[in-house]
Coordinates of C-alpha atoms (C1' of nucleotides) in Angstrom, one line a residue:
Chain X
M1 CA 243.0 261.2 0.7
A2 CA 239.3 262.2 1.3
A3 CA 238.4 259.9 4.3
N4 CA 238.0 261.4 7.6
S5 CA 240.8 260.4 10.0
R6 CA 240.2 263.2 12.5
F7 CA 238.9 260.8 15.2
S8 CA 242.0 258.7 14.9
I9 CA 244.2 261.7 15.2
A10 CA 242.2 263.2 18.0
V11 CA 242.5 260.0 20.1
H12 CA 246.2 260.1 19.4
V13 CA 246.6 263.7 20.3
L14 CA 244.6 263.4 23.5
T15 CA 246.6 260.3 24.5
M16 CA 249.8 262.4 24.0
L17 CA 248.4 265.1 26.2
A18 CA 247.4 262.6 28.9
K19 CA 250.9 261.1 29.0
N20 CA 252.4 264.6 29.3
C21 CA 249.9 265.9 31.8
D22 CA 252.4 267.8 33.9
G23 CA 253.0 270.6 31.4
R24 CA 251.7 272.3 28.3
V25 CA 252.3 270.3 25.2
K26 CA 253.2 272.0 21.9
S27 CA 251.6 271.3 18.6
D28 CA 255.1 270.6 17.1
F29 CA 255.7 267.9 19.6
I30 CA 252.4 266.2 18.9
A31 CA 252.8 266.6 15.2
E32 CA 256.0 264.6 15.3
S33 CA 254.3 261.7 17.0
V34 CA 251.3 261.8 14.6
N35 CA 253.6 262.3 11.7
T36 CA 251.9 265.3 10.2
N37 CA 252.1 269.1 10.1
P38 CA 251.7 271.1 13.3
V39 CA 248.9 273.2 11.7
V40 CA 246.8 270.0 11.3
I41 CA 247.2 269.4 15.0
R42 CA 246.4 272.9 15.9
R43 CA 243.2 272.8 13.8
L44 CA 242.2 269.7 15.6
L45 CA 243.0 271.1 19.0
C46 CA 240.7 274.0 18.2
S47 CA 237.8 271.6 17.8
L48 CA 238.7 269.8 20.9
Q49 CA 238.9 273.1 22.8
E50 CA 235.4 274.0 21.6
A51 CA 234.2 270.7 23.0
N52 CA 235.9 271.6 26.3
L53 CA 238.2 268.6 26.2
V54 CA 241.5 270.6 26.2
V55 CA 242.7 274.0 27.2
S56 CA 245.3 275.9 25.0
Q57 CA 247.4 278.8 25.9
V58 CA 248.9 281.1 23.2
G59 CA 252.2 282.8 23.4
A60 CA 255.7 281.8 24.5
S61 CA 255.8 278.6 26.6
G62 CA 252.2 278.1 25.6
G63 CA 250.7 274.8 24.6
T64 CA 247.8 272.5 25.4
C65 CA 246.7 270.4 28.2
L66 CA 243.7 268.2 29.0
A67 CA 240.7 270.0 30.4
R68 CA 239.8 267.0 32.6
Q69 CA 241.2 263.7 33.8
P70 CA 241.5 261.0 31.2
K71 CA 239.0 258.8 33.0
K72 CA 236.4 261.6 32.6
I73 CA 236.8 261.8 28.8
T74 CA 234.8 259.3 26.8
L75 CA 235.6 258.3 23.2
S76 CA 232.0 259.4 22.4
E77 CA 232.8 262.9 23.4
I78 CA 235.9 262.9 21.3
Y79 CA 234.0 261.6 18.3
N80 CA 231.3 264.2 18.6
A81 CA 234.0 266.9 18.9
V82 CA 235.6 266.1 15.6
S83 CA 233.1 264.3 13.5
H84 CA 229.4 264.4 12.8
G85 CA 228.3 260.8 13.1
E86 CA 227.0 259.8 9.7
I87 CA 227.3 256.2 8.8
F88 CA 225.6 256.9 5.4
S89 CA 224.5 260.0 3.6
P90 CA 221.0 260.8 2.5
H91 CA 220.0 261.1 -1.2
P92 CA 222.0 263.7 -3.0
K93 CA 218.9 264.9 -4.8
T94 CA 215.3 264.8 -3.4
P95 CA 213.6 261.7 -4.6
N96 CA 210.5 261.9 -6.9
Q97 CA 207.7 263.0 -4.6
D98 CA 205.1 261.6 -7.0
C99 CA 206.4 258.1 -6.3
P100 CA 205.1 256.5 -3.0
V101 CA 208.5 255.1 -2.3
G102 CA 210.3 258.3 -3.2
K103 CA 208.0 260.3 -1.1
N104 CA 208.6 258.4 2.1
I105 CA 212.0 256.8 2.0
E106 CA 213.9 259.8 3.1
A107 CA 212.1 260.1 6.4
I108 CA 212.6 256.4 7.1
L109 CA 216.3 256.6 6.4
C110 CA 216.7 259.7 8.5
R111 CA 215.2 257.8 11.5
L112 CA 217.4 254.9 10.8
Q113 CA 220.4 257.2 10.6
K114 CA 219.7 258.6 14.0
E115 CA 219.2 255.2 15.5
I116 CA 222.5 254.0 14.3
D117 CA 224.2 257.2 15.5
K118 CA 222.9 256.5 18.9
T119 CA 224.2 253.0 18.8
V120 CA 227.6 254.1 17.8
E121 CA 227.6 256.8 20.5
Q122 CA 226.7 254.2 23.1
K123 CA 229.5 252.0 22.0
L124 CA 232.1 254.8 22.0
A125 CA 230.8 256.0 25.4
Q126 CA 231.9 252.6 26.9
Y127 CA 235.5 253.6 26.6
T128 CA 237.4 256.5 28.2
L129 CA 240.7 258.1 27.3
Q130 CA 242.0 256.4 30.4
N131 CA 241.1 253.0 28.9
V132 CA 243.0 253.9 25.7
I133 CA 246.1 254.9 27.7
E134 CA 246.0 251.5 29.5
M135 CA 245.7 249.8 26.2
V136 CA 248.7 251.7 24.8
E137 CA 250.7 250.7 27.9
R138 CA 249.7 247.1 27.6
E139 CA 250.4 247.0 23.9
K140 CA 253.9 248.0 24.6
V141 CA 254.7 244.7 26.3
Chain D
M1 CA 229.1 265.8 -3.3
A2 CA 231.7 263.5 -1.9
A3 CA 229.6 261.8 0.8
N4 CA 228.6 258.3 0.1
S5 CA 224.8 258.0 -0.4
R6 CA 224.9 254.5 -1.9
F7 CA 223.3 252.8 1.1
S8 CA 220.4 255.3 0.9
I9 CA 219.9 254.7 -2.8
A10 CA 220.3 251.0 -2.4
V11 CA 217.5 250.8 0.1
H12 CA 215.4 252.9 -2.1
V13 CA 216.2 250.7 -5.2
L14 CA 215.5 247.5 -3.4
T15 CA 212.2 248.8 -2.0
M16 CA 211.2 249.7 -5.6
L17 CA 212.0 246.2 -6.7
A18 CA 210.0 244.7 -3.8
K19 CA 207.0 246.8 -4.7
N20 CA 207.2 245.6 -8.3
C21 CA 208.0 242.0 -7.6
D22 CA 205.8 240.6 -10.3
G23 CA 208.1 241.6 -13.2
R24 CA 211.5 242.9 -14.1
V25 CA 212.1 246.5 -13.3
K26 CA 214.1 248.7 -15.6
S27 CA 216.9 251.0 -14.4
D28 CA 215.1 254.0 -16.1
F29 CA 212.0 253.4 -14.0
I30 CA 214.0 253.2 -10.8
A31 CA 216.1 256.3 -11.7
E32 CA 213.0 258.3 -12.1
S33 CA 211.9 257.6 -8.5
V34 CA 215.4 258.1 -7.1
N35 CA 215.8 261.2 -9.3
T36 CA 219.1 260.4 -10.8
N37 CA 220.7 258.9 -14.0
P38 CA 219.9 255.3 -15.0
V39 CA 223.6 254.6 -15.1
V40 CA 223.9 255.4 -11.4
I41 CA 221.2 252.8 -10.7
R42 CA 222.8 250.2 -13.0
R43 CA 226.1 250.6 -11.3
L44 CA 224.5 250.1 -7.9
L45 CA 222.5 247.1 -9.2
C46 CA 225.8 245.5 -10.2
S47 CA 227.0 245.7 -6.6
L48 CA 223.7 244.3 -5.4
Q49 CA 224.0 241.5 -7.9
E50 CA 227.5 240.6 -6.7
A51 CA 226.0 240.4 -3.2
N52 CA 223.3 238.1 -4.5
L53 CA 220.5 240.5 -3.5
V54 CA 219.1 241.0 -7.0
V55 CA 219.1 239.2 -10.4
S56 CA 219.4 241.2 -13.6
Q57 CA 218.6 240.2 -17.1
V58 CA 220.1 242.0 -20.1
G59 CA 218.4 242.5 -23.4
A60 CA 214.9 243.5 -24.5
S61 CA 212.3 243.3 -21.8
G62 CA 215.2 242.7 -19.4
G63 CA 215.5 244.4 -16.0
T64 CA 216.0 243.5 -12.4
C65 CA 214.2 241.6 -9.7
L66 CA 214.9 240.7 -6.1
A67 CA 216.9 237.5 -5.6
R68 CA 214.9 236.7 -2.4
Q69 CA 211.9 237.7 -0.5
P70 CA 212.1 241.1 1.2
K71 CA 211.8 239.5 4.6
K72 CA 215.0 237.5 3.9
I73 CA 217.1 240.6 3.1
T74 CA 218.5 242.5 6.0
L75 CA 219.7 246.1 5.9
S76 CA 223.1 244.8 7.1
E77 CA 223.5 242.8 3.9
I78 CA 222.5 245.9 1.8
Y79 CA 225.1 248.0 3.7
N80 CA 227.8 245.5 3.2
A81 CA 227.0 245.2 -0.5
V82 CA 227.5 248.9 -1.2
S83 CA 229.7 250.3 1.5
H84 CA 232.7 249.2 3.5
G85 CA 231.8 250.0 7.1
E86 CA 234.2 252.6 8.3
I87 CA 232.9 255.0 10.9
F88 CA 236.4 256.6 11.0
S89 CA 239.5 256.3 9.0
P90 CA 243.0 255.4 10.2
H91 CA 245.9 257.7 10.3
P92 CA 246.7 258.9 6.8
K93 CA 250.5 258.5 7.5
T94 CA 252.0 255.9 9.8
P95 CA 252.6 257.5 13.2
N96 CA 256.1 258.0 14.5
Q97 CA 257.2 254.5 15.6
D98 CA 259.8 255.9 18.0
C99 CA 257.0 257.4 20.1
P100 CA 255.4 254.9 22.5
V101 CA 252.0 256.3 21.7
G102 CA 252.6 256.5 17.9
K103 CA 253.9 252.9 17.9
N104 CA 250.7 251.4 19.5
I105 CA 247.8 253.6 18.8
E106 CA 247.0 252.2 15.4
A107 CA 246.5 248.7 16.5
I108 CA 244.2 249.9 19.3
L109 CA 242.1 252.1 16.9
C110 CA 241.9 249.2 14.4
R111 CA 240.4 246.9 17.1
L112 CA 238.0 249.7 18.1
Q113 CA 237.0 250.1 14.4
K114 CA 236.2 246.5 14.1
E115 CA 234.2 246.5 17.3
I116 CA 232.1 249.5 16.1
D117 CA 231.6 247.9 12.7
K118 CA 230.2 244.8 14.4
T119 CA 227.9 247.0 16.5
V120 CA 226.6 248.8 13.4
E121 CA 226.2 245.5 11.6
Q122 CA 224.1 244.1 14.4
K123 CA 221.9 247.1 14.5
L124 CA 221.3 247.0 10.7
A125 CA 220.7 243.3 10.9
Q126 CA 217.7 244.0 13.1
Y127 CA 215.8 245.4 10.1
T128 CA 214.7 243.6 6.9
L129 CA 213.7 245.1 3.6
Q130 CA 210.2 243.9 4.5
N131 CA 210.3 246.2 7.6
V132 CA 211.3 249.1 5.3
I133 CA 208.4 248.4 3.0
E134 CA 206.0 248.3 5.9
M135 CA 207.4 251.6 7.1
V136 CA 206.9 253.2 3.7
E137 CA 203.3 252.0 3.7
R138 CA 202.7 253.3 7.1
E139 CA 204.3 256.6 6.4
K140 CA 201.9 257.1 3.5
V141 CA 199.0 257.6 5.9
Chain K
dT1 C1' 260.8 296.9 26.8
dT2 C1' 262.4 294.0 23.5
dT3 C1' 262.7 289.4 21.7
dA4 C1' 261.6 284.7 21.0
dT5 C1' 258.0 281.4 21.1
dT6 C1' 253.6 279.7 20.5
dT7 C1' 248.7 279.5 19.1
dG8 C1' 245.0 280.7 15.8
dT9 C1' 243.6 281.1 11.3
dA10 C1' 243.4 282.3 6.4
dA11 C1' 244.6 280.9 1.8
dC12 C1' 246.0 277.7 -1.3
dT13 C1' 247.3 273.0 -3.4
dA14 C1' 247.0 268.2 -4.5
dA15 C1' 244.8 263.9 -4.0
dA16 C1' 240.8 261.1 -3.5
dC17 C1' 236.2 260.2 -3.9
dT18 C1' 231.3 260.8 -5.4
dT19 C1' 227.6 261.5 -8.6
dG20 C1' 226.2 262.7 -13.1
dT21 C1' 226.7 262.2 -18.1
dT22 C1' 227.6 260.4 -22.7
dA23 C1' 228.7 256.7 -25.5
dC24 C1' 228.6 252.2 -27.0
dA25 C1' 229.3 247.0 -27.0
dG26 C1' 226.8 243.0 -26.1
dT27 C1' 222.5 240.4 -25.2
dT28 C1' 217.8 239.2 -25.8
dA29 C1' 212.7 239.4 -26.8
dT30 C1' 209.6 240.4 -30.4
Chain J
dA1 C1' 216.1 242.4 -38.3
dT2 C1' 215.0 245.5 -35.0
dA3 C1' 214.2 247.6 -30.7
dA4 C1' 215.0 247.5 -25.9
dC5 C1' 217.7 246.5 -22.3
dT6 C1' 222.1 245.9 -19.2
dG7 C1' 227.0 246.4 -18.4
dT8 C1' 230.8 249.3 -18.5
dA9 C1' 234.3 252.6 -19.8
dA10 C1' 235.6 257.3 -19.8
dC11 C1' 235.3 261.8 -18.4
dA12 C1' 233.5 266.2 -16.0
dA13 C1' 232.3 268.8 -12.0
dG14 C1' 231.8 269.3 -7.2
dT15 C1' 233.3 268.2 -2.4
dT16 C1' 236.2 266.9 1.1
dT17 C1' 240.6 265.9 3.2
dA18 C1' 245.3 266.6 4.7
dG19 C1' 249.2 269.2 3.9
dT20 C1' 251.7 273.6 3.5
dT21 C1' 253.1 278.5 3.8
dA22 C1' 252.4 282.7 5.8
dC23 C1' 251.4 285.8 9.3
dA24 C1' 248.8 288.3 13.1
dA25 C1' 248.1 288.2 18.0
dA26 C1' 249.4 286.9 22.5
dT27 C1' 252.6 285.9 26.0
dA28 C1' 256.7 284.6 28.7
dA29 C1' 261.3 285.5 29.4
dA30 C1' 265.5 288.1 28.8

DNA sequence: TTTATTTGTAACTAAACTTGTTACAGTTAT
DNA sequence: ATAACTGTAACAAGTTTAGTTACAAATAAA
């Protein structure tokens, strides 16, 4: 383990919700499709709820539904809801500040990090959940 | 720990080599600037050597130097040498193949993954090690 | 009002990965 | 011959991840 698959599962979960948009979907049902434990799904749904992508209802005949139409949800929003975009990590320990390279490299890498994040975000923003649904349908053929 | 900082360290290491391009640089010297153990640096240098970015020499008065001019080394090459570009991971377990979403979502996410990787690669390819050196110098002011 | 169902969440485990560290074999200049 | 290096194996400690059990709280339905 130890490699973040939350975005993959989140896209899967939201696609399930979109295809069952008429009612509230239960975490057990989603978990069966994702092939995992319902608690894993509920944990993820909490993050998606914080990001205002879904609405959950507790109690009997509760469940979750999308907060918006699939065409109004971008993959960028999904990504931000469940991951913090870091293509690479900074130095584990602060570099030697007495070395001219060590003193300045962190700030440069930090700027680069942000620039890449923005690039990824722009790419992911090109796709909506609706696009994913259409791809799933097309794939079926 | 448990967050890959190899790219950050690789850029740091290569910048050190570029600024000491006249001779062979020892792992102990680099480790002091990076503030880590020389073995960590040597391990990284092995990866950079496999990618033909540096040349190392064993034995007394050995060390490492760049294999090419800094302006001919892109950050994209560095990234590929030390990381395998994965912005997100696939499902840990294969989704339920009896569910239309579960059956198709993996292929779609895989294509998306590759597309994002290409985007990141293009972004990183815009910068060379020479650019980083210039940024380090400029930062110093 | 009682009961069954469902989310939310805490606590724990096992696996994977990362860096740091020690140790040492092999290579090379002096 | 000796000292100084790299390359690499082996292990420890810390972090993160998904999976799991358990249960409190909320809610619909009987």
